[in-house]
Tab-separated table of C-alpha atoms and ligand atoms in Angstrom:
chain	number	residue	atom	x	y	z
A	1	UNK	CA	103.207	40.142	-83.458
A	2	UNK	CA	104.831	43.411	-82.075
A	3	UNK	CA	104.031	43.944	-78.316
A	4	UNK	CA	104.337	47.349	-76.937
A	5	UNK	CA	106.416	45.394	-73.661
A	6	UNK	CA	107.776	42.278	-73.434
A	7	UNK	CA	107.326	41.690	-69.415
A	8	UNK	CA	108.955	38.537	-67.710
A	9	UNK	CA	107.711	37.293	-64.252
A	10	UNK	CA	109.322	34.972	-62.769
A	11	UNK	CA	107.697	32.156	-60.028
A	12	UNK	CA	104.624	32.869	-62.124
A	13	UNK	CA	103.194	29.495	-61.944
A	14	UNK	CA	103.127	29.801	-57.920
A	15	UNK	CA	100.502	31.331	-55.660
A	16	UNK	CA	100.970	34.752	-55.593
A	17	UNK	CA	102.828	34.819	-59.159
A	18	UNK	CA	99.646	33.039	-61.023
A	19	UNK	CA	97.437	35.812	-60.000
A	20	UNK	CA	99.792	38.362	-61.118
A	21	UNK	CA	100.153	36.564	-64.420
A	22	UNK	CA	96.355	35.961	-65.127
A	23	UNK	CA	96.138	40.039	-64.225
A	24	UNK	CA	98.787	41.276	-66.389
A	25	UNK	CA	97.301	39.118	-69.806
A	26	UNK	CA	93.857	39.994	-69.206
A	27	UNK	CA	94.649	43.536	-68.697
A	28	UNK	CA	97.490	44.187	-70.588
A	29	UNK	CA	96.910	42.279	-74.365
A	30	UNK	CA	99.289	44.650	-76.056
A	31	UNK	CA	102.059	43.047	-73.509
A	32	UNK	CA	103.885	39.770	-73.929
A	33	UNK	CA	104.144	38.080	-70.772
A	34	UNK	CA	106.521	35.388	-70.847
A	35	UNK	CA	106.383	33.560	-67.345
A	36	UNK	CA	109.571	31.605	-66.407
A	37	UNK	CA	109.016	29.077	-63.471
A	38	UNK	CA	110.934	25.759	-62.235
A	39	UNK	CA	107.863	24.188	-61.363
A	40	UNK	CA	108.736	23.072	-58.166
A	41	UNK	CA	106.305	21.603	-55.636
A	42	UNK	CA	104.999	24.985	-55.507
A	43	UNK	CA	104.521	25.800	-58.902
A	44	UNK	CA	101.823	24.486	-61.148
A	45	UNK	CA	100.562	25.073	-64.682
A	46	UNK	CA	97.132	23.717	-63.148
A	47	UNK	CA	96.785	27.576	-61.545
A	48	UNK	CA	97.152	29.508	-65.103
A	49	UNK	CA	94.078	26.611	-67.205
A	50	UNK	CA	92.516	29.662	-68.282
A	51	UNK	CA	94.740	31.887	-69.762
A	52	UNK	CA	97.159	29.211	-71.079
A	53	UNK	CA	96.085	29.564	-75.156
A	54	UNK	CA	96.006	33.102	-74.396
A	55	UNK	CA	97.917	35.083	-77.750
A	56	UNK	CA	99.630	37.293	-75.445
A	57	UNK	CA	100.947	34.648	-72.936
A	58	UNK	CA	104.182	32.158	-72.938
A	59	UNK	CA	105.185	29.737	-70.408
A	60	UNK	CA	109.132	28.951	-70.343
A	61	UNK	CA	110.008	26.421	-67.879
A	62	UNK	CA	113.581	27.554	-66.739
A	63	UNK	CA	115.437	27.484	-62.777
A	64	UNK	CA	116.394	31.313	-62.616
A	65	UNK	CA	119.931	29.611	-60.882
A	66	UNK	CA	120.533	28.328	-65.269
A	67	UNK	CA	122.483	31.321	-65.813
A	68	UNK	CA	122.315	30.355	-69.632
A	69	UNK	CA	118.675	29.520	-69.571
A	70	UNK	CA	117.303	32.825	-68.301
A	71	UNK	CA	119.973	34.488	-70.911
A	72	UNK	CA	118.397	32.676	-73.650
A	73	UNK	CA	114.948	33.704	-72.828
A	74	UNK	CA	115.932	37.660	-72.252
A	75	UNK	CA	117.203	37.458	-75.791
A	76	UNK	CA	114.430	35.850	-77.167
A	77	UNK	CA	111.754	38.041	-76.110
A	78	UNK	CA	114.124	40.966	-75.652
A	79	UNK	CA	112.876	41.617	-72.362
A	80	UNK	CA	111.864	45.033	-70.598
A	81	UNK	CA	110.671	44.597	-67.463
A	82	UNK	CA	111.001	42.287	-64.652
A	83	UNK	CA	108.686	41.245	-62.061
A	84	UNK	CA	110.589	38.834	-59.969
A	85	UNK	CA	108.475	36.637	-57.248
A	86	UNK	CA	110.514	33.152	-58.136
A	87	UNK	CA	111.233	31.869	-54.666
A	88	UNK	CA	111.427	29.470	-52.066
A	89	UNK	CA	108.369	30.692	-50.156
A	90	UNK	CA	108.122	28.461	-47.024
A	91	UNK	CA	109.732	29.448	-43.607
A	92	UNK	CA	109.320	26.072	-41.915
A	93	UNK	CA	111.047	24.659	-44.948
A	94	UNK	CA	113.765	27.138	-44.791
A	95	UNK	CA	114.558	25.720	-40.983
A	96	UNK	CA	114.843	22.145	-42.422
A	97	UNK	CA	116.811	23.153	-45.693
A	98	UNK	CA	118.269	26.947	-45.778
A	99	UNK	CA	120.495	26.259	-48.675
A	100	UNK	CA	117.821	25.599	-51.077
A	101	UNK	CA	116.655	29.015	-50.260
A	102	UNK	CA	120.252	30.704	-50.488
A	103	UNK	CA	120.323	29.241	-54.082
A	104	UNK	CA	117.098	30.648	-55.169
A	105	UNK	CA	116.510	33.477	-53.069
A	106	UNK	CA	120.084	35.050	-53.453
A	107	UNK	CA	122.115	33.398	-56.063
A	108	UNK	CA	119.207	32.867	-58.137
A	109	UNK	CA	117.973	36.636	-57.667
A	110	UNK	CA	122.008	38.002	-58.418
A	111	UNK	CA	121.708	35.999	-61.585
A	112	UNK	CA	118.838	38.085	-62.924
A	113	UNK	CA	120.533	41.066	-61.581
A	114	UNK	CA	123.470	40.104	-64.118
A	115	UNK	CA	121.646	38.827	-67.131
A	116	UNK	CA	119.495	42.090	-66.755
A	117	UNK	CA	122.756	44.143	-66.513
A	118	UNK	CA	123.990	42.518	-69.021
A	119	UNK	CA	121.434	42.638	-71.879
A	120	UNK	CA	119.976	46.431	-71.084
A	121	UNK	CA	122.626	48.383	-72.813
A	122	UNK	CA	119.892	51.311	-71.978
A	123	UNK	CA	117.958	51.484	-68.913
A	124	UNK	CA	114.846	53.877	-70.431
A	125	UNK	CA	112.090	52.142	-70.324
A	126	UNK	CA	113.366	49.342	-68.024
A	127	UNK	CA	111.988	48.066	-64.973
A	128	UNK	CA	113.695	45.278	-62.464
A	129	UNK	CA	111.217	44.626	-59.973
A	130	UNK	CA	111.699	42.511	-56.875
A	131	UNK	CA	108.608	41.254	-54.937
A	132	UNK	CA	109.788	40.750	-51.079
A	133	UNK	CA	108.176	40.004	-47.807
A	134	UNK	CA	107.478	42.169	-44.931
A	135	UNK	CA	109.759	39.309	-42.593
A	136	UNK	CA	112.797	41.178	-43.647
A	137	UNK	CA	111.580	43.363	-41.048
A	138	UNK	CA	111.768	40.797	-38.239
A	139	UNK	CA	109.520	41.105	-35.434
A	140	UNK	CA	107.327	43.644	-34.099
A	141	UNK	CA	106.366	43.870	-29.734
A	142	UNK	CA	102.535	44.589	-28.943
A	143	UNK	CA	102.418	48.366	-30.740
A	144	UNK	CA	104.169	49.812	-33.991
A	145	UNK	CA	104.377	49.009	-37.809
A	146	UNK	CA	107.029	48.078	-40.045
A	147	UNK	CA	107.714	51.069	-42.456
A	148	UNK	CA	110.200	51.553	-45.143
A	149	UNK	CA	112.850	52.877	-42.833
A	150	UNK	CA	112.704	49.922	-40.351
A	151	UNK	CA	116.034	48.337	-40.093
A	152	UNK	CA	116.111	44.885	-41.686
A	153	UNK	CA	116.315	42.460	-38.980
A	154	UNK	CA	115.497	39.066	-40.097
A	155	UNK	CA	114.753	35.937	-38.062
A	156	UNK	CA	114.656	32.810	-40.080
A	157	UNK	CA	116.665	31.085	-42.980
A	158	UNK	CA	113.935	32.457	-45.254
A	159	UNK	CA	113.540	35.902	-44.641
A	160	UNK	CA	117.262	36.298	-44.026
A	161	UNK	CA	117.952	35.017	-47.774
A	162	UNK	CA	115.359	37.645	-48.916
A	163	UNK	CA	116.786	40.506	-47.035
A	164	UNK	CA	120.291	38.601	-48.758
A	165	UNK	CA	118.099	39.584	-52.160
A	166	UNK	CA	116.655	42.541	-51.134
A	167	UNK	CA	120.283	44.264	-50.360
A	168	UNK	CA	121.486	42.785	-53.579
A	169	UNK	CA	118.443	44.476	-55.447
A	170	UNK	CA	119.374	47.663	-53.939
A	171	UNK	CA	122.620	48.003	-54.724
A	172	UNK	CA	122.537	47.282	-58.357
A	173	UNK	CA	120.518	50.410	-58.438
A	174	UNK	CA	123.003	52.148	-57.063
A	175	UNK	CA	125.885	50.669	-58.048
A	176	UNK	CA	124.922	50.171	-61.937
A	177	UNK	CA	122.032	52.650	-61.618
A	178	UNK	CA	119.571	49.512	-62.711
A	179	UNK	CA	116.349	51.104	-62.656
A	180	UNK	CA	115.090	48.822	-59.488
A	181	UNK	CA	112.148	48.707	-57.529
A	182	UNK	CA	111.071	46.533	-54.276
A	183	UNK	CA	107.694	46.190	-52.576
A	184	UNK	CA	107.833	44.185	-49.238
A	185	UNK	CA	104.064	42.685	-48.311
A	186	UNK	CA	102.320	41.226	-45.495
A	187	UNK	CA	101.045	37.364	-45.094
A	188	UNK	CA	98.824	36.673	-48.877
A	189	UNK	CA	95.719	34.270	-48.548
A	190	UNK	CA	93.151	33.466	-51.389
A	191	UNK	CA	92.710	30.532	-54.030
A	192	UNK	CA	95.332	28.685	-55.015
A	193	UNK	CA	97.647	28.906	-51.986
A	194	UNK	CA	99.990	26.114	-51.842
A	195	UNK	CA	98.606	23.915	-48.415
A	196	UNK	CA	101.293	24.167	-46.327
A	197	UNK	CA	100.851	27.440	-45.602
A	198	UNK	CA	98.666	28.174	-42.376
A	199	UNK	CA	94.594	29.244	-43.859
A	200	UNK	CA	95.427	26.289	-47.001
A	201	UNK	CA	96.902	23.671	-44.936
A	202	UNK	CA	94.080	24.098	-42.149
A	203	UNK	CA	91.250	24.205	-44.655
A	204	UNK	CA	92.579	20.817	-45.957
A	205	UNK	CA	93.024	19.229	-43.024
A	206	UNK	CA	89.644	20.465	-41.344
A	207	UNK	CA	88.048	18.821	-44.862
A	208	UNK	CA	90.162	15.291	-44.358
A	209	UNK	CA	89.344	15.846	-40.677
A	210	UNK	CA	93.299	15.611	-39.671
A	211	UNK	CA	94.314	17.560	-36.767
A	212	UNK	CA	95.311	21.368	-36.727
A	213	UNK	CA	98.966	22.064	-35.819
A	214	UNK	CA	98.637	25.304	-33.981
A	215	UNK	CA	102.494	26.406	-33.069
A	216	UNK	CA	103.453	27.277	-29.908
A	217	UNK	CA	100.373	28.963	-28.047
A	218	UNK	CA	98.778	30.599	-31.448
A	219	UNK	CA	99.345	34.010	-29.612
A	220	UNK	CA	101.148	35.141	-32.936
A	221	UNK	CA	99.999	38.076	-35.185
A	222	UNK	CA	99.840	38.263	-38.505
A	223	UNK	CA	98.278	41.104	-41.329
A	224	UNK	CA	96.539	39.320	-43.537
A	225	UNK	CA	95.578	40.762	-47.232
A	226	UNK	CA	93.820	39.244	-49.965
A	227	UNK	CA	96.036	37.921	-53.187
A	228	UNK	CA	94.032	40.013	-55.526
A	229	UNK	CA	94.722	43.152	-54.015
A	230	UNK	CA	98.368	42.210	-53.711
A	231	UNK	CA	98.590	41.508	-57.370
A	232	UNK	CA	96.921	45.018	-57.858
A	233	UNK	CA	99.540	46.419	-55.863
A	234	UNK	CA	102.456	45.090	-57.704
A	235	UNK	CA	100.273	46.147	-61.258
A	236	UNK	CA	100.701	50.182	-59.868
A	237	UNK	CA	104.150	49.591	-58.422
A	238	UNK	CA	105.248	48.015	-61.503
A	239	UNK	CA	103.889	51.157	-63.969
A	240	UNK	CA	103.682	53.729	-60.695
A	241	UNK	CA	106.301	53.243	-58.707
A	242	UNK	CA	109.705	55.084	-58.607
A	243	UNK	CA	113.103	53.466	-59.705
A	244	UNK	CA	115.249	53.028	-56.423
A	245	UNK	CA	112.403	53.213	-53.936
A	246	UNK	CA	110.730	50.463	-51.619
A	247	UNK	CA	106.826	50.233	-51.738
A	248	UNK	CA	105.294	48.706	-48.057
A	249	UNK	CA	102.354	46.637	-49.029
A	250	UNK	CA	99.885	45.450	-46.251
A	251	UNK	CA	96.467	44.472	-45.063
A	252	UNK	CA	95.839	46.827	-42.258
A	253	UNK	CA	94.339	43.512	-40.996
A	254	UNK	CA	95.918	41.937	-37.863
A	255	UNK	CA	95.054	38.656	-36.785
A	256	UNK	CA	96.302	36.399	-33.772
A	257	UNK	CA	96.863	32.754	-35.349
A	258	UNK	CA	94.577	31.294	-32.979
A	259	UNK	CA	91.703	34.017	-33.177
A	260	UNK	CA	92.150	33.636	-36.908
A	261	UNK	CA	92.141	29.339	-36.543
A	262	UNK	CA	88.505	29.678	-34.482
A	263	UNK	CA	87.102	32.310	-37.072
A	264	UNK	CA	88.513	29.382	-40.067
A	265	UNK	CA	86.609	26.281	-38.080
A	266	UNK	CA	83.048	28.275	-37.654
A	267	UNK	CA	83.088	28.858	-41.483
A	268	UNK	CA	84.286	25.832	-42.315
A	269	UNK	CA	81.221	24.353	-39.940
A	270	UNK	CA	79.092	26.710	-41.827
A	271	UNK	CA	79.951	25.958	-45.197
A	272	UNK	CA	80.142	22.266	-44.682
A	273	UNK	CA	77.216	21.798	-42.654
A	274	UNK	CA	79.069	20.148	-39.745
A	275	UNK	CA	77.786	20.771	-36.289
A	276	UNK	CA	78.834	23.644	-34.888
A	277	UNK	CA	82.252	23.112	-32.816
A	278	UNK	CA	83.151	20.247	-35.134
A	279	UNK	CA	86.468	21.826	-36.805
A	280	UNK	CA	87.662	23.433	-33.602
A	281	UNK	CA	88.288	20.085	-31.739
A	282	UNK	CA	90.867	19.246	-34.049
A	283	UNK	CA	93.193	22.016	-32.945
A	284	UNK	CA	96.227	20.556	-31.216
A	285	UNK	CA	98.928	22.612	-29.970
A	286	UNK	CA	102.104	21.528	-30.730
A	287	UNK	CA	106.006	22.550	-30.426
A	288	UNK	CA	106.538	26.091	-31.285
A	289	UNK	CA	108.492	27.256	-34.897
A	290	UNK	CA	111.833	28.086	-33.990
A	291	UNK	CA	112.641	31.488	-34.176
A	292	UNK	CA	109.070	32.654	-34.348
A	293	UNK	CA	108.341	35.998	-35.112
A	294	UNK	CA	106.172	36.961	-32.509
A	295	UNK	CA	104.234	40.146	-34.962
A	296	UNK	CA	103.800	41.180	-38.325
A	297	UNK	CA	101.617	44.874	-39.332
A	298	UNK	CA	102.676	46.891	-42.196
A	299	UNK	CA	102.459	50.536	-42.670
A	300	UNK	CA	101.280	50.785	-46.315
A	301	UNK	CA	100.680	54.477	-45.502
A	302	UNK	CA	103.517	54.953	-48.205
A	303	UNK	CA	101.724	53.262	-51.095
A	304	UNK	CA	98.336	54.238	-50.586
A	305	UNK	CA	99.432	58.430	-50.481
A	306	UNK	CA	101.964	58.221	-53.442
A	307	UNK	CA	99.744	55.683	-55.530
A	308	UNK	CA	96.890	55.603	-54.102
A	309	UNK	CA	96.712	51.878	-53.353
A	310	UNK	CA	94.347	50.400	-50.472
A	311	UNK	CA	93.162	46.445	-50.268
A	312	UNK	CA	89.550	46.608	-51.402
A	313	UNK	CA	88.507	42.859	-50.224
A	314	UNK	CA	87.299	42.505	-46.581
A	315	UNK	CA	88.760	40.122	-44.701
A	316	UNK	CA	85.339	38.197	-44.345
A	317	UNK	CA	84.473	38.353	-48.294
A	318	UNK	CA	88.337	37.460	-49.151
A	319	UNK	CA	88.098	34.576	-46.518
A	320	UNK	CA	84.907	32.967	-47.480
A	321	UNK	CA	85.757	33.323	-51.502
A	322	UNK	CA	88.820	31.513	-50.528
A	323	UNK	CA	86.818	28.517	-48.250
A	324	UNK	CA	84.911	28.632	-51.261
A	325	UNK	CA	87.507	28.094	-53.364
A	326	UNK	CA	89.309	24.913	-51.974
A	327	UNK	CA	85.282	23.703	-51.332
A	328	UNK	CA	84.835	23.555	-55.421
A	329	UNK	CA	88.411	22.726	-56.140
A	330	UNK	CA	89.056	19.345	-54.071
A	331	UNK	CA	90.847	18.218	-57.446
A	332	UNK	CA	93.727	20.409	-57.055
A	333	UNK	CA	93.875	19.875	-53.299
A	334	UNK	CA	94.688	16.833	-54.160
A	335	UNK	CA	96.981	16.737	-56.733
A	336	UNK	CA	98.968	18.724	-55.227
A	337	UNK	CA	99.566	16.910	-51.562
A	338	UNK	CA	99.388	13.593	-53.363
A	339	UNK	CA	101.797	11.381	-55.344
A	340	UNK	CA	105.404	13.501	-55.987
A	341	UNK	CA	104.214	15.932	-53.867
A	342	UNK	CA	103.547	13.759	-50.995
A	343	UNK	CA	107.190	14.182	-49.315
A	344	UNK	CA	106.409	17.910	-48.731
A	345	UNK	CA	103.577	17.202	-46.626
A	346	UNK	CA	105.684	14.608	-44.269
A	347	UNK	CA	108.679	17.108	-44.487
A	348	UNK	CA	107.365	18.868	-40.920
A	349	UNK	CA	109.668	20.164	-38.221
A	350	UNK	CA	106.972	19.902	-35.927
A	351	UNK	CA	106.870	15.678	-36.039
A	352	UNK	CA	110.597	15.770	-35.718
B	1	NAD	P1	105.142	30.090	-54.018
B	1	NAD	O1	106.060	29.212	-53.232
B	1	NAD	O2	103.692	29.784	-54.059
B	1	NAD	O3	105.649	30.150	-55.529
B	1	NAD	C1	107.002	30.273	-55.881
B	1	NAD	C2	107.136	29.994	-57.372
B	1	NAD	O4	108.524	30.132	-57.709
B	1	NAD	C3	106.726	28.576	-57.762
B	1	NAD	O5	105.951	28.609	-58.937
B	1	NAD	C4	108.040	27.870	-58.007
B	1	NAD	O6	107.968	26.823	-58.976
B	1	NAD	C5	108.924	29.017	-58.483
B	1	NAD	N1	110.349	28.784	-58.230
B	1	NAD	C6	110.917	28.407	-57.047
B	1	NAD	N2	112.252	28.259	-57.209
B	1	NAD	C7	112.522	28.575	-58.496
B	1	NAD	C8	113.714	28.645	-59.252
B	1	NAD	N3	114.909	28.338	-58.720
B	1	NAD	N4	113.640	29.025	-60.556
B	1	NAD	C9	112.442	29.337	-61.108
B	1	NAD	N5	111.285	29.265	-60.446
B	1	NAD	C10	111.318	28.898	-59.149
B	1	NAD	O7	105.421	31.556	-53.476
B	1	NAD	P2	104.409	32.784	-53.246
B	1	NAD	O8	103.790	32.638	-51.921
B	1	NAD	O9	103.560	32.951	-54.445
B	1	NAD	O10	105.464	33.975	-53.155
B	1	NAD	C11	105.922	34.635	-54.335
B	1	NAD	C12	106.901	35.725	-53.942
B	1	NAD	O11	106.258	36.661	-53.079
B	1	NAD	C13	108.117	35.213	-53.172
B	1	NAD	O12	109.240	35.942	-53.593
B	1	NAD	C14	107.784	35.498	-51.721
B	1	NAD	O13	108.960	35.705	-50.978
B	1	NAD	C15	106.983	36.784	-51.861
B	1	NAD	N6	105.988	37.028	-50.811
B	1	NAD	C16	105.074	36.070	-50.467
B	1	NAD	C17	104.107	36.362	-49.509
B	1	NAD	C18	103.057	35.345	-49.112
B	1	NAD	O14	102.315	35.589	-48.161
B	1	NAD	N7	102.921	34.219	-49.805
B	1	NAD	C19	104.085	37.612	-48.884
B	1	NAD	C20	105.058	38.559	-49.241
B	1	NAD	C21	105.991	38.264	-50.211
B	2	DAU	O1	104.668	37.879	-43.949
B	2	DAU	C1	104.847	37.455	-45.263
B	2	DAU	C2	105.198	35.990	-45.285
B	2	DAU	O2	104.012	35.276	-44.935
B	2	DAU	C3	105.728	35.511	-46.633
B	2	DAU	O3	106.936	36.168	-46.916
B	2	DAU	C4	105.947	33.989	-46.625
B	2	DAU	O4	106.345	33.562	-47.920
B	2	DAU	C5	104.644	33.340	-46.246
B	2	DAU	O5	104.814	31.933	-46.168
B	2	DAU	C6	104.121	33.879	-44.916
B	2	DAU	O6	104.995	33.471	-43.811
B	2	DAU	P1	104.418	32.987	-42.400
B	2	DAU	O7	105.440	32.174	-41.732
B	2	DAU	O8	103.829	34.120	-41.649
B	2	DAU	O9	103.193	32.076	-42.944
B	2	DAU	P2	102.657	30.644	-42.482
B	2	DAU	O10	101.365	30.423	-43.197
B	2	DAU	O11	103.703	29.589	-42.582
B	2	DAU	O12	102.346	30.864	-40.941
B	2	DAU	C7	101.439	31.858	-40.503
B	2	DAU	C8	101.408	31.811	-38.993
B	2	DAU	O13	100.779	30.574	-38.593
B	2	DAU	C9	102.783	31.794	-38.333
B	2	DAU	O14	102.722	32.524	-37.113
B	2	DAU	C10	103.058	30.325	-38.055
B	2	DAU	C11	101.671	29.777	-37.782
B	2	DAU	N1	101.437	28.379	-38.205
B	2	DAU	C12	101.755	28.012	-39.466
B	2	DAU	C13	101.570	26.721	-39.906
B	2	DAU	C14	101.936	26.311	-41.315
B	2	DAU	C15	100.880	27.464	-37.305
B	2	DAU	O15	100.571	27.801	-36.158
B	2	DAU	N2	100.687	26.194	-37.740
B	2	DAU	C16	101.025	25.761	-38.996
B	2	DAU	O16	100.837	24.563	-39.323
């Protein structure tokens, strides 16, 4: 079959990558999407059941750091556009480990760079574009928002390796004129969330009644925006956005951790039928993340004149959907903190 683009995401089997997947084959059947993933612990075929026979869809398992792999797989679909989200995602994990996410975040990201240099001998028609986190940013005080002109500052192992990529992104454009695009987002929540992130991990633990590791004092802000409207805003970067520019994708929904922890134990009392106050008593302070930025907000002001993008979930619908969620889905709660995946779970600075 001839497809009118032949569109490779990358990290596609993870959280925010299956979501963009499942939108860009239901939407888009005269596109191939071929999604390359790893599989690490964070990536799982279980999140992509329902578009897996799917006559538009391929799954090529493949580390982006297999120089010859990912070559191999831009030749064989002769690949047109990029959408790269592949990544070590976790910032606790990047205290405990920072090469891992050197080799993925930056070497892995430079070897797309090159295979992509390599194999576009024109760049009409091309698209390289790099999914990135609003942490590049660093930290914010009590007022202000991180825009595309704020200096990149970043804090931890993890968002310094994405600035690493983020840099590198930038200056292939300019360098080799690669026609290159970046979008940096705020904090993602909704189904399939890998549970050792703060809403997944708390929703499991409130459900096997284990306590609540709030860090520090939970005086910590974060925007939080709904994974559907994320993946919608990398669908109208991705056709809408301008080569060379930098998209700022956010919630316009700040939350203090611990505010945010209370409002997640009352639903879960709700929706469970516990006894009101049940959840919160397992909330246990304990040693704060090292290096913790202290606020995230995004000014998506950018993306929402130029393309007309704004989240369309409330926090309270996207929150309860996602309760919901991990309610009907205790199956792949479990599979994925049980048996190989175990380690990750007792991998914790905190019990250090
Ligand atoms: P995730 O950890 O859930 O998924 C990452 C995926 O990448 C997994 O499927 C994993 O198997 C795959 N992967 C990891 N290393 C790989 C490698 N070397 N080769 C091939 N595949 C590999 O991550 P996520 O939360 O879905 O984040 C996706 C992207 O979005 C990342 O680049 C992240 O920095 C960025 N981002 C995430 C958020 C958020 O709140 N989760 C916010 C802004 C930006
Ligand atoms: O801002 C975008 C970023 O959001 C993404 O780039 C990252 O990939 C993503 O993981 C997320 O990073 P955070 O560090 O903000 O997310 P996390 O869920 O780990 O933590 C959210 C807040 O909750 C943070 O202030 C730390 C705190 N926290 C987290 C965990 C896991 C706790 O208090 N206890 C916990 O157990």
């Amino acid at each position: 079959m001839n497809f009118e683009r032949n569109i490779l995401i990358t990290g596609g089997a993870g959280f925010i990558g299956s979501h963009v997947t499942r939108l860009f084959v239901n939407k888009y059947p005269g596109y191939n999407i071929i999604n390359l993933d790893a599989l690490t612990y964070a990536g799982n075929l279980e999140n992509l059941k329902d578009i897996e026979d799917a006559s538009n869809y391929i799954f090529e398992k493949a580390n982006i750091l297999d120089t010859n792999a990912v070559d191999k797989i831009f030749n064989k679909y002769k690949i047109d556009g990029i959408i790269h989200l592949a990544a070590e995602s976790h910032v606790d994990r990047s205290i405990l480990s920072p090469m891992d996410f050197v080799y993925t975040n930056i070497i892995g990201t430079v070897n797309l760079l090159n295979t992509a240099k390599k194999f576009w001998t024109s760049f009409e028609g091309k698209k390289f574009y790099h999914i990135s986190t609003d942490e590049v940013y660093g930290t914010l005080g009590k007022t202000g928002f991180f825009t595309e002109t704020t200096p990149y500052a970043p804090n931890s192992p993890y968002s310094a390796s994405k600035a690493a990529s983020d840099h590198f992104v930038r200056a292939y454009g300019e360098t080799y004129h690669l026609p290159v695009t970046i979008s940096n987002c705020s904090n993602n929540y909704g189904p399939n969330h890998f549970p050792e992130k703060l809403i997944p991990l708390f929703i499991n633990n409130i459900i096997n009644k284990k306590p609540l590791p709030v860090y520090g004092d939970g005086n910590y802000t974060r925007d939080w925006l709904y994974v559907k409207d994320h993946a919608a805003a990398i669908d109208l970067v991705f056709h809408k956005g301008k080569d060379f520019e930098t998209y700022n994708i956010g919630g316009f929904n700040e939350w203090k951790n611990i505010d945010l922890v209370m409002l997640l134990c009352k639903l879960m009392d709700d929706k469970t039928g516990n006894a009101p106050g049940t959840s919160e008593k397992l909330i246990t302070f304990v040693k704060d993340r090292p290096g913790h930025d202290k606020r995230y907000a995004i000014d998506a002001s950018k993306i929402n004149k130029e393309l007309g993008w704004k989240p369309s979930v409330s926090f309270e619908k996207g929150l309860s959907e996602t309760i919901d969620w991990y309610l009907q889905n205790k199956e792949w709660l479990k599979n994925v903190t049980s048996g190989e995946y175990k380690q990750y779970f007792e991998l914790q600075y905190h019990r250090r």
